[in-house]
Short mmCIF file of C-alpha atoms in Angstrom, two decimals:
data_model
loop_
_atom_site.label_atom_id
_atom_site.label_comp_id
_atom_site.label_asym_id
_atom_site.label_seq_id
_atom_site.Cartn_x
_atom_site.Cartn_y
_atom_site.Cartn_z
CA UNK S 1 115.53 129.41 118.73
CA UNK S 2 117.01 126.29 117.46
CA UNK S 3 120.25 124.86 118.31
CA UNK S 4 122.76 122.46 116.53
CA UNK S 5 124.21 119.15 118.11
CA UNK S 6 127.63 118.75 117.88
CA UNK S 7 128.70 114.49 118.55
CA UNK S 8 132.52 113.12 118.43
CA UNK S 9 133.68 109.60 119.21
CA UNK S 10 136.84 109.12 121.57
CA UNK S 11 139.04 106.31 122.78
CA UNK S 12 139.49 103.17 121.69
CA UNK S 13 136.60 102.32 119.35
CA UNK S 14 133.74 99.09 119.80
CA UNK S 15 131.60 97.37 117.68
CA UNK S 16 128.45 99.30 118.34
CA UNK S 17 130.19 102.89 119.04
CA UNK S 18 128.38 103.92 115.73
CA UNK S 19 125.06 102.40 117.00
CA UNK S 20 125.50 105.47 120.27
CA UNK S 21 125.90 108.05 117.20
CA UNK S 22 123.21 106.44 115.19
CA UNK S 23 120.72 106.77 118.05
CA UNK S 24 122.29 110.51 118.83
CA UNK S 25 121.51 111.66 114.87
CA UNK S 26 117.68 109.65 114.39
CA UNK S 27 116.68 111.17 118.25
CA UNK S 28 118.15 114.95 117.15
CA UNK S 29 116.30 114.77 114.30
CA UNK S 30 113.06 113.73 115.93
CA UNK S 31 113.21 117.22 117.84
CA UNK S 32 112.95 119.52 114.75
CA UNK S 33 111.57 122.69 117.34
CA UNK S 34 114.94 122.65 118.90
CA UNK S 35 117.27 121.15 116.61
CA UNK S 36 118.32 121.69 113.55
CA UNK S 37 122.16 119.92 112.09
CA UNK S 38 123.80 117.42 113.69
CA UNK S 39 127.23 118.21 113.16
CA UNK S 40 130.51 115.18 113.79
CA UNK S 41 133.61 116.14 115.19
CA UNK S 42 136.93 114.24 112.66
CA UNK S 43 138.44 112.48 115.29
CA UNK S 44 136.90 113.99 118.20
CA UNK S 45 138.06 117.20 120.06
CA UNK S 46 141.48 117.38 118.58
CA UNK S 47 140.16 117.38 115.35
CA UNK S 48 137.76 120.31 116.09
CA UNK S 49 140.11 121.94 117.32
CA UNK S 50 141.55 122.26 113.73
CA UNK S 51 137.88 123.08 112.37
CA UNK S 52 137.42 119.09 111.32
CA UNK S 53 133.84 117.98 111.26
CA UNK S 54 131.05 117.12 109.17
CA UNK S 55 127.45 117.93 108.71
CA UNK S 56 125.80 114.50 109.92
CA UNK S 57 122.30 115.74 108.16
CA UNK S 58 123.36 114.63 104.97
CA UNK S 59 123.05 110.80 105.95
CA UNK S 60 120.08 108.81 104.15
CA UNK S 61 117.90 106.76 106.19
CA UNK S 62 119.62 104.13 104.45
CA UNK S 63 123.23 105.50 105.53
CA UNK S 64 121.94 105.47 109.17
CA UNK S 65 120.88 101.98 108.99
CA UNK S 66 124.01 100.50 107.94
CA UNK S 67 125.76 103.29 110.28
CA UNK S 68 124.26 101.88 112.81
CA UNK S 69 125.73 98.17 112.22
CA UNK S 70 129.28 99.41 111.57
CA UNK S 71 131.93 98.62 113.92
CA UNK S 72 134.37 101.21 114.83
CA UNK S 73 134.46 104.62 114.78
CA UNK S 74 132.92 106.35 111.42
CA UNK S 75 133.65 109.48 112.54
CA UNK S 76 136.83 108.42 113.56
CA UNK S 77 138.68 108.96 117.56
CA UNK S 78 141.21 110.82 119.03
CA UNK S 79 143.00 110.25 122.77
CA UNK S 80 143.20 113.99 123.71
CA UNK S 81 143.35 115.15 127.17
CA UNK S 82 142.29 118.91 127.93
CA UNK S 83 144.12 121.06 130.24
CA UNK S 84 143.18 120.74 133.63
CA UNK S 85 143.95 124.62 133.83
CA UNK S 86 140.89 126.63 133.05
CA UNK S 87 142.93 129.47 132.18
CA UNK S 88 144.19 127.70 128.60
CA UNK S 89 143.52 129.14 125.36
CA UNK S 90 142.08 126.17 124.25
CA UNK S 91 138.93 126.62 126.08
CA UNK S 92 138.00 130.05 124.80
CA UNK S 93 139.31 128.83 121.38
CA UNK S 94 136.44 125.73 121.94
CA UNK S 95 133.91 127.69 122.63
CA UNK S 96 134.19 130.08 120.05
CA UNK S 97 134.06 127.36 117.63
CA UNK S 98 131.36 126.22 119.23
CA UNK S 99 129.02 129.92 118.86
CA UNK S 100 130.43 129.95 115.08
CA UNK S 101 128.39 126.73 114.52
CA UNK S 102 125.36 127.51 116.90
CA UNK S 103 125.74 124.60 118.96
CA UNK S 104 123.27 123.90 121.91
CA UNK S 105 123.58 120.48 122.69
CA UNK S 106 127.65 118.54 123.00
CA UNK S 107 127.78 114.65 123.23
CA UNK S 108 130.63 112.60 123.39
CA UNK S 109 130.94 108.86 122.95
CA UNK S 110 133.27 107.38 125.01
CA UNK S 111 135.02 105.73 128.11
CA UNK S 112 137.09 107.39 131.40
CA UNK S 113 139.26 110.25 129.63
CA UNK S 114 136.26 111.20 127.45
CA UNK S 115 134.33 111.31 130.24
CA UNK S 116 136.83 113.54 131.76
CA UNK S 117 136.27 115.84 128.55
CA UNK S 118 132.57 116.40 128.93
CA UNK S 119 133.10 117.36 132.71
CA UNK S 120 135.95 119.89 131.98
CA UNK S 121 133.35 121.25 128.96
CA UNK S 122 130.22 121.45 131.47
CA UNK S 123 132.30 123.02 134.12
CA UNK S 124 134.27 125.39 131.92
CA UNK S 125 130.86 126.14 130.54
CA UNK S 126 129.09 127.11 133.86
CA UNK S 127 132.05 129.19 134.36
CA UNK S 128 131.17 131.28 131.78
CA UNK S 129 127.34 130.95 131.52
CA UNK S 130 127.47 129.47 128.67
CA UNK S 131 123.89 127.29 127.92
CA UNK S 132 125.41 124.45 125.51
CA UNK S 133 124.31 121.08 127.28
CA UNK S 134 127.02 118.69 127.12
CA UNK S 135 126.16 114.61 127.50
CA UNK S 136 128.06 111.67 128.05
CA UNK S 137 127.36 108.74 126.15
CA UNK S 138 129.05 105.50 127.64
CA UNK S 139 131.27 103.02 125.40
CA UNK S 140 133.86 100.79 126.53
CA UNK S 141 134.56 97.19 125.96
CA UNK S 142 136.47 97.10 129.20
CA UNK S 143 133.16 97.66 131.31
CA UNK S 144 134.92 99.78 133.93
CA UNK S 145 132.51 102.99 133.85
CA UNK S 146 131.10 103.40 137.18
CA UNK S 147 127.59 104.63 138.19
CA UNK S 148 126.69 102.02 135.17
CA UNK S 149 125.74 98.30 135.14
CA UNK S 150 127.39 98.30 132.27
CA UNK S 151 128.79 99.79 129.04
CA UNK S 152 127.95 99.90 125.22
CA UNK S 153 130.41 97.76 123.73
CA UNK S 154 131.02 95.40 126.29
CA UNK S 155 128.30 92.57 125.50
CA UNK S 156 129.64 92.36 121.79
CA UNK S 157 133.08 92.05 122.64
CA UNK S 158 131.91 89.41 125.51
CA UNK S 159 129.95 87.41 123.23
CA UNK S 160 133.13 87.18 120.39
CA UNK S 161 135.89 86.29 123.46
CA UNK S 162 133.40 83.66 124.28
CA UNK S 163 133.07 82.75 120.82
CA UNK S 164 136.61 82.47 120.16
CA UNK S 165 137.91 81.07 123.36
CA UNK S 166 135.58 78.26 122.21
CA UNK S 167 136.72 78.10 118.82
CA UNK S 168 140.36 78.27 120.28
CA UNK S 169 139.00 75.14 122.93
CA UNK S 170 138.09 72.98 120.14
CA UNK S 171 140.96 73.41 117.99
CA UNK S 172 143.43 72.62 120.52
CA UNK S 173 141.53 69.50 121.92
CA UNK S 174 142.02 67.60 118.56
CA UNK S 175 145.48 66.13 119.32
CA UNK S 176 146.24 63.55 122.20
CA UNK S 177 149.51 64.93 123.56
CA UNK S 178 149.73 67.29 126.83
CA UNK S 179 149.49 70.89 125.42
CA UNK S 180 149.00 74.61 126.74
CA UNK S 181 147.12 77.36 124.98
CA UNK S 182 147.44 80.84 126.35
CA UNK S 183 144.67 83.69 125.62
CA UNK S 184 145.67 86.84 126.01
CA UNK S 185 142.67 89.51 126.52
CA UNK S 186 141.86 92.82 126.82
CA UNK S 187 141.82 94.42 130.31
CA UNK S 188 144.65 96.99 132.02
CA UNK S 189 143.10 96.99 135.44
CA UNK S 190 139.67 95.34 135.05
CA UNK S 191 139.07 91.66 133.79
CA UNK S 192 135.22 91.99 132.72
CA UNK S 193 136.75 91.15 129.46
CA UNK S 194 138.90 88.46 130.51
CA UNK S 195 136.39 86.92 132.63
CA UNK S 196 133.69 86.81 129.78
CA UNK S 197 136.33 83.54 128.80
CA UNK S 198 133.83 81.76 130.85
CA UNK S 199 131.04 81.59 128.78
CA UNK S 200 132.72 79.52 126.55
CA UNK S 201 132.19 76.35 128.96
CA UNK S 202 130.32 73.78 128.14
CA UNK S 203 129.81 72.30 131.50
CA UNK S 204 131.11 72.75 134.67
CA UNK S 205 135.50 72.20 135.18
CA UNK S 206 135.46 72.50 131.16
CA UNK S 207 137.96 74.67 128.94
CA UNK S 208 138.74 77.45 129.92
CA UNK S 209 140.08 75.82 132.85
CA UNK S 210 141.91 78.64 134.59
CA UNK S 211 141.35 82.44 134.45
CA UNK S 212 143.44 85.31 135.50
CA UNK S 213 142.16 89.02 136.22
CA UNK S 214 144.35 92.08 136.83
CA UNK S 215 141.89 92.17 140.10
CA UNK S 216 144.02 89.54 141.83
CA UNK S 217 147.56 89.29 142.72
CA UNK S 218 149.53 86.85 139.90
CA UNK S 219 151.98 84.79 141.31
CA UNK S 220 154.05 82.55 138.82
CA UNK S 221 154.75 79.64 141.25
CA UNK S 222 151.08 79.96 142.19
CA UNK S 223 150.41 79.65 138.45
CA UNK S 224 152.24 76.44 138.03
CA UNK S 225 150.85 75.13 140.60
CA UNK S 226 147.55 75.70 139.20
CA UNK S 227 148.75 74.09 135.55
CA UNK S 228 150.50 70.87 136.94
CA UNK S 229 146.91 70.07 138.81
CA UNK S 230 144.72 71.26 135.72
CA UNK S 231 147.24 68.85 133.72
CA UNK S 232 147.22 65.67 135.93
CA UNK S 233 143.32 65.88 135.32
CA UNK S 234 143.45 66.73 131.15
CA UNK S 235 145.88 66.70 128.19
CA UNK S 236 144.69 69.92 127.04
CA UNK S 237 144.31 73.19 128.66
CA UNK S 238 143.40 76.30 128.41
CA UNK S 239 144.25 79.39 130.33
CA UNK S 240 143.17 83.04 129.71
CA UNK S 241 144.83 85.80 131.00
CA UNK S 242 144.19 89.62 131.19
CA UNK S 243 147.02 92.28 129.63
CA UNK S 244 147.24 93.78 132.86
CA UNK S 245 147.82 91.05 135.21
CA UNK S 246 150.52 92.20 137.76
CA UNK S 247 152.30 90.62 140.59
CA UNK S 248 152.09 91.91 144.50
CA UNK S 249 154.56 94.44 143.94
CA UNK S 250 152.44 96.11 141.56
CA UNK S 251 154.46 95.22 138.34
CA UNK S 252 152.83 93.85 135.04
CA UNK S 253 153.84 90.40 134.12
CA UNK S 254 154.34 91.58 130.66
CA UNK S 255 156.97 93.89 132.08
CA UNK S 256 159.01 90.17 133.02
CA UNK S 257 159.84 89.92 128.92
CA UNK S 258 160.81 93.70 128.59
CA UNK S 259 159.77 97.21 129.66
CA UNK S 260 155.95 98.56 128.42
CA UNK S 261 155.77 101.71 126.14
CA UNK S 262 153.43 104.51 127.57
CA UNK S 263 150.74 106.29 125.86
CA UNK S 264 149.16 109.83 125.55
CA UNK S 265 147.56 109.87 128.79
CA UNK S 266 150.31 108.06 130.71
CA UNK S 267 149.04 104.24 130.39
CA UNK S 268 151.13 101.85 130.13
CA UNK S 269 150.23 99.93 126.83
CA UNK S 270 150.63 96.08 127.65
CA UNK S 271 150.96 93.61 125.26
CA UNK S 272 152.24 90.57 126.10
CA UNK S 273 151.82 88.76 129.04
CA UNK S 274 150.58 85.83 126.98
CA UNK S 275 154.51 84.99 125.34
CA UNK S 276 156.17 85.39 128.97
CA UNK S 277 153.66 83.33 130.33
CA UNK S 278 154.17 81.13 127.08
CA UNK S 279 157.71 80.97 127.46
CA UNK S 280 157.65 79.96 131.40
CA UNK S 281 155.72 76.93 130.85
CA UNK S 282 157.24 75.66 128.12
CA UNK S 283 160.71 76.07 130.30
CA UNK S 284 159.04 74.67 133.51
CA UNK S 285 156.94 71.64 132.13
CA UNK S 286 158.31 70.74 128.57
CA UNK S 287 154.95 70.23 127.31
CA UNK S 288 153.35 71.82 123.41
CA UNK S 289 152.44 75.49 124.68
CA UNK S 290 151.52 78.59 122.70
CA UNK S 291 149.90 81.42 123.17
CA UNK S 292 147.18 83.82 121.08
CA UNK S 293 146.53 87.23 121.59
CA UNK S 294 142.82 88.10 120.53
CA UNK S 295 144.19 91.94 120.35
CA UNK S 296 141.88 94.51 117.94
CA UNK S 297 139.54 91.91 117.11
CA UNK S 298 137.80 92.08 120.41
CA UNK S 299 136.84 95.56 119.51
CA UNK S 300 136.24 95.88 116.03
CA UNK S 301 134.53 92.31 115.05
CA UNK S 302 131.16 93.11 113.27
CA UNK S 303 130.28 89.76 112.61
CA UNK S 304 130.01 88.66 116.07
CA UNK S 305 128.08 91.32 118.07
CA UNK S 306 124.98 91.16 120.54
CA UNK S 307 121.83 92.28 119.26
CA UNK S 308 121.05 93.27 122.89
CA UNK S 309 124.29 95.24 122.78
CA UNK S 310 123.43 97.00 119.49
CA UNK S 311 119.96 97.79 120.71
CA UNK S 312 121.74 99.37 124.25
CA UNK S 313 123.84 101.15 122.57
CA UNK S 314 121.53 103.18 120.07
CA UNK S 315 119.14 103.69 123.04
CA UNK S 316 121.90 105.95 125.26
CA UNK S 317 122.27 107.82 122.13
CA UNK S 318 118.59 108.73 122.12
CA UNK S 319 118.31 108.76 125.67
CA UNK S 320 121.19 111.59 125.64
CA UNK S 321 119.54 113.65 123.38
CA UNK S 322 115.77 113.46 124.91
CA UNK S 323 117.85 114.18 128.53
CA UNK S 324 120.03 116.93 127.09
CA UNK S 325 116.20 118.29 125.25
CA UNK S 326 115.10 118.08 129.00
CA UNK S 327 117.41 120.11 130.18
CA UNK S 328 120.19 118.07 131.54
CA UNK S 329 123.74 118.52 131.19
CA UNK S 330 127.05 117.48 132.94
CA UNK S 331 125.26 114.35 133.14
CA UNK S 332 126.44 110.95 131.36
CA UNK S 333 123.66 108.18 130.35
CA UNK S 334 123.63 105.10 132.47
CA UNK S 335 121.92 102.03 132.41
CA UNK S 336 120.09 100.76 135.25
CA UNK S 337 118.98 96.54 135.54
CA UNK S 338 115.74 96.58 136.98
CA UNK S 339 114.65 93.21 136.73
CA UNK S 340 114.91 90.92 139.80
CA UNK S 341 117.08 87.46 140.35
CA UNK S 342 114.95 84.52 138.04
CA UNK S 343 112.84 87.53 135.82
CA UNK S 344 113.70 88.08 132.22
CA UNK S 345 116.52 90.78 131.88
CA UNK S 346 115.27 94.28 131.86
CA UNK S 347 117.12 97.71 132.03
CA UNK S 348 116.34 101.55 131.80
CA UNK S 349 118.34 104.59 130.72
CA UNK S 350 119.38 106.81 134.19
CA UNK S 351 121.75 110.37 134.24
CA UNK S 352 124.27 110.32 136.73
CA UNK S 353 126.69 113.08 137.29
CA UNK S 354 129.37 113.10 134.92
CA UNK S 355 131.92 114.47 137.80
CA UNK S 356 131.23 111.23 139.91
CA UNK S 357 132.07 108.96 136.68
CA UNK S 358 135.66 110.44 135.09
CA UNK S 359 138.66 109.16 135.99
CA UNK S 360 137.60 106.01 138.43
CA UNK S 361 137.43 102.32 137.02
CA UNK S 362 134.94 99.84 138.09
CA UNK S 363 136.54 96.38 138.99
CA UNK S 364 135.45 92.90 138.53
CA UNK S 365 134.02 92.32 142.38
CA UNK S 366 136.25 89.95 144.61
CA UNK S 367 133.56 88.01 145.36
CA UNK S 368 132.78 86.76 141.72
CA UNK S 369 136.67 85.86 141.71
CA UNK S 370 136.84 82.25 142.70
CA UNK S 371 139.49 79.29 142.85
CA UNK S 372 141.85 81.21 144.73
CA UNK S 373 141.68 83.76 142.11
CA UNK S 374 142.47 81.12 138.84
CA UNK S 375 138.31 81.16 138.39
CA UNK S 376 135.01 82.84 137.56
CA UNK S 377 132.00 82.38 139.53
CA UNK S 378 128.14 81.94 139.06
CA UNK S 379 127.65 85.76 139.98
CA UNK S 380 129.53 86.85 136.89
CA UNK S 381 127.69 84.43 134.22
CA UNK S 382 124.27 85.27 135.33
CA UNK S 383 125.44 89.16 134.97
CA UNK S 384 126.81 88.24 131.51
CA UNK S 385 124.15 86.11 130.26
CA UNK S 386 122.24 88.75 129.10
CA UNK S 387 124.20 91.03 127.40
CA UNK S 388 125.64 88.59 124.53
CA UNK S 389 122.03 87.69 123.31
CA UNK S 390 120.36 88.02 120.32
CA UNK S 391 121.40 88.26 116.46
CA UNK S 392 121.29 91.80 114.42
CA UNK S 393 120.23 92.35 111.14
CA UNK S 394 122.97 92.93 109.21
CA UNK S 395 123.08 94.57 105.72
CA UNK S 396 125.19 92.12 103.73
CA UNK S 397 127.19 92.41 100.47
CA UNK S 398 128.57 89.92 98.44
CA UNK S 399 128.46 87.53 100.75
CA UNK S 400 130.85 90.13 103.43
CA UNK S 401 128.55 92.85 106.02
CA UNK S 402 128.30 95.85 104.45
CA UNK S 403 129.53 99.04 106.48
CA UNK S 404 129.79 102.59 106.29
CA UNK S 405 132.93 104.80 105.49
CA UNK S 406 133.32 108.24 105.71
#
């Protein structure tokens, strides 16, 4: 008997999120014996909850193609945390929902928390022998899944900080007077974002000069320090720093300016680190300082995305579906590098337990943390390389990318 797929999008969105449901619609539609409709959930598994979704089937080839090159989510995202008590109505009320619709096969793009969701649905599930198959598909800019070499999402928004950093690098070389530019990045507890900066050099001791993860302690003398040497040796400099960089005692350096607002699951939401920092040096040294927060656009820039990255990110979409076909579930995708040190880059679609991924961050490692923490090392570009290459085809319009809306 055939079954329906049911696909939402969660968490903060990416610029290739839509090429994970892309892949997730053209693969559930390759296996006509066992499926039939792809349905979307509006904004995830809060909006099913109130009976939002759409029937994905209804997409033309030519809908899927630009789908598939359109940042953000189209279906649109939701934070929502389900109850950790198995006794809530809102797990019968799920599963009803999901009978009424004949669904066989759940999948759900996203980072940590959604995660969490598809291992509460699987478990919840076996509780009550139910046979719906539900997948994890793997999208975060920040990198910080585990059991994964790395994420959907994160090459693109690599390849535009190192775009922009540069960008930024040039623009603030032009004048001869000592100046300070401050980048602040993405990144609450893990700097792959932050450290990405590093691409952007040139040549050895270039701009970015120093770099800051949430990985190592941030000391402010320490940091001047740093700046009066990097100055003695250049007029201009430039220093990215991570959101979440924090000092020994644990507290955020954005919390020095004023107290940090919490989200829906609890997070503290930090946002500037860049004008304390900005505000310190121009105190301490005297000299031109500003600072720039990339903010959204790390996420949600279209126009400056890895074709590798695109490519990835349609393939755990298929890769979900063929698994979930197979017989998997409580699984998420993963990717796997198989190619060795000096061989062209290479990688393959795994399932690891979904249980074993939730809730955990991966951090940068210590050892690709150099300069007494103020630098990135070799480890980290060679890692990186890869994942920023090659150019999509975009669908253009009017001389602006052309994208999908709902």
């Amino acid at each position: 008997m055939k079954k329906n797929i049911i696909v939402g999008q969660s968490g903060g969105p990416t610029a290739v999120i839509n090429a994970s449901l892309c892949g997730i619609l053209k693969e559930g539609l390759n296996h006509k014996e066992q499926v039939d409709k792809v349905y979307g959930m509006i904004h995830g598994i809060e909006g099913f909850l109130k009976d939002d979704y759409m029937d994905l089937t209804t997409l033309s080839e030519e809908d899927m193609e630009i789908l598939k090159h359109t940042p953000a989510a189209y279906l649109g995202s939701c934070r929502f945390k389900l109850p950790e008590d198995f006794n809530s109505i809102v797990y019968p009320s799920l599963f009803e929902k999901f009978n009424q619709l004949n669904i066989g096969y759940f999948f759900y793009i996203g980072g940590n928390d959604s995660m969490d969701t598809v291992s509460k649905l699987s478990r919840y599930g076996e509780r009550i022998g139910s046979d719906i198959r539900f997948i994890g598909v793997p999208k975060t800019i920040d990198n910080d899944l585990i059991e994964t070499d790395h994420t959907p999402g994160f090459g693109s928004a690599a390849k535009y900080v190192a775009s922009t950093v540069r960008e930024i690098v040039l623009d603030a070389s032009v004048y001869e007077q000592k100046a300070v530019t401050i980048i602040e990045l993405m990144g609450r507890h893990a700097g792959w974002l932050t450290a990405a900066s590093v691409l952007a050099r040139k040549k050895k001791d270039d701009n970015p000069v120093l770099i800051y993860l949430p990985e190592s302690n941030f000391d402010l003398e320490n940091f001047a320090r740093d700046l009066e040497q990097a100055l003695e040796k250049r007029n201009c400099v430039i220093v990215c720093v991570s959101e979440g960089i924090s000092d020994s005692n644990g507290k955020f350096i954005c919390e020095y300016g004023s107290e940090a607002s919490v989200d829906n699951f609890g997070h503290k939401m930090l946002t500037g680190c860049g004008k304390v920092l900005e505000n310190f040096v121009r105190n301490r040294f005297g000299v031109k300082v500003r600072s720039v927060e990339l903010n959204v656009s790390q996420r949600c820039s279209g126009m400056v995305v890895s074709g590798t990255d695109v490519e990835e990110a349609a393939l755990a979409g298929m890769e979900g579906v063929k698994g979930a076909c197979r017989g998997e579930t409580g699984k998420m995708v993963a990717f796997a590098r198989v190619s060795g040190p000096g061989e062209e880059y290479r990688m393959e679609c795994r399932f690891v337990d979904v249980n074993q991924v939730c809730n955990q961050e991966k951090a940068v490692p210590a050892q690709w943390i150099t300069g007494d923490g103020n630098d990135i090392g070799e480890e980290f570009i060679q890692y990186a390389l890869p994942l920023i290459q090659g150019e999509p085809d975009r669908v253009m319009e009017n001389g602006i990318p052309k994208y999908l809306y709902r």
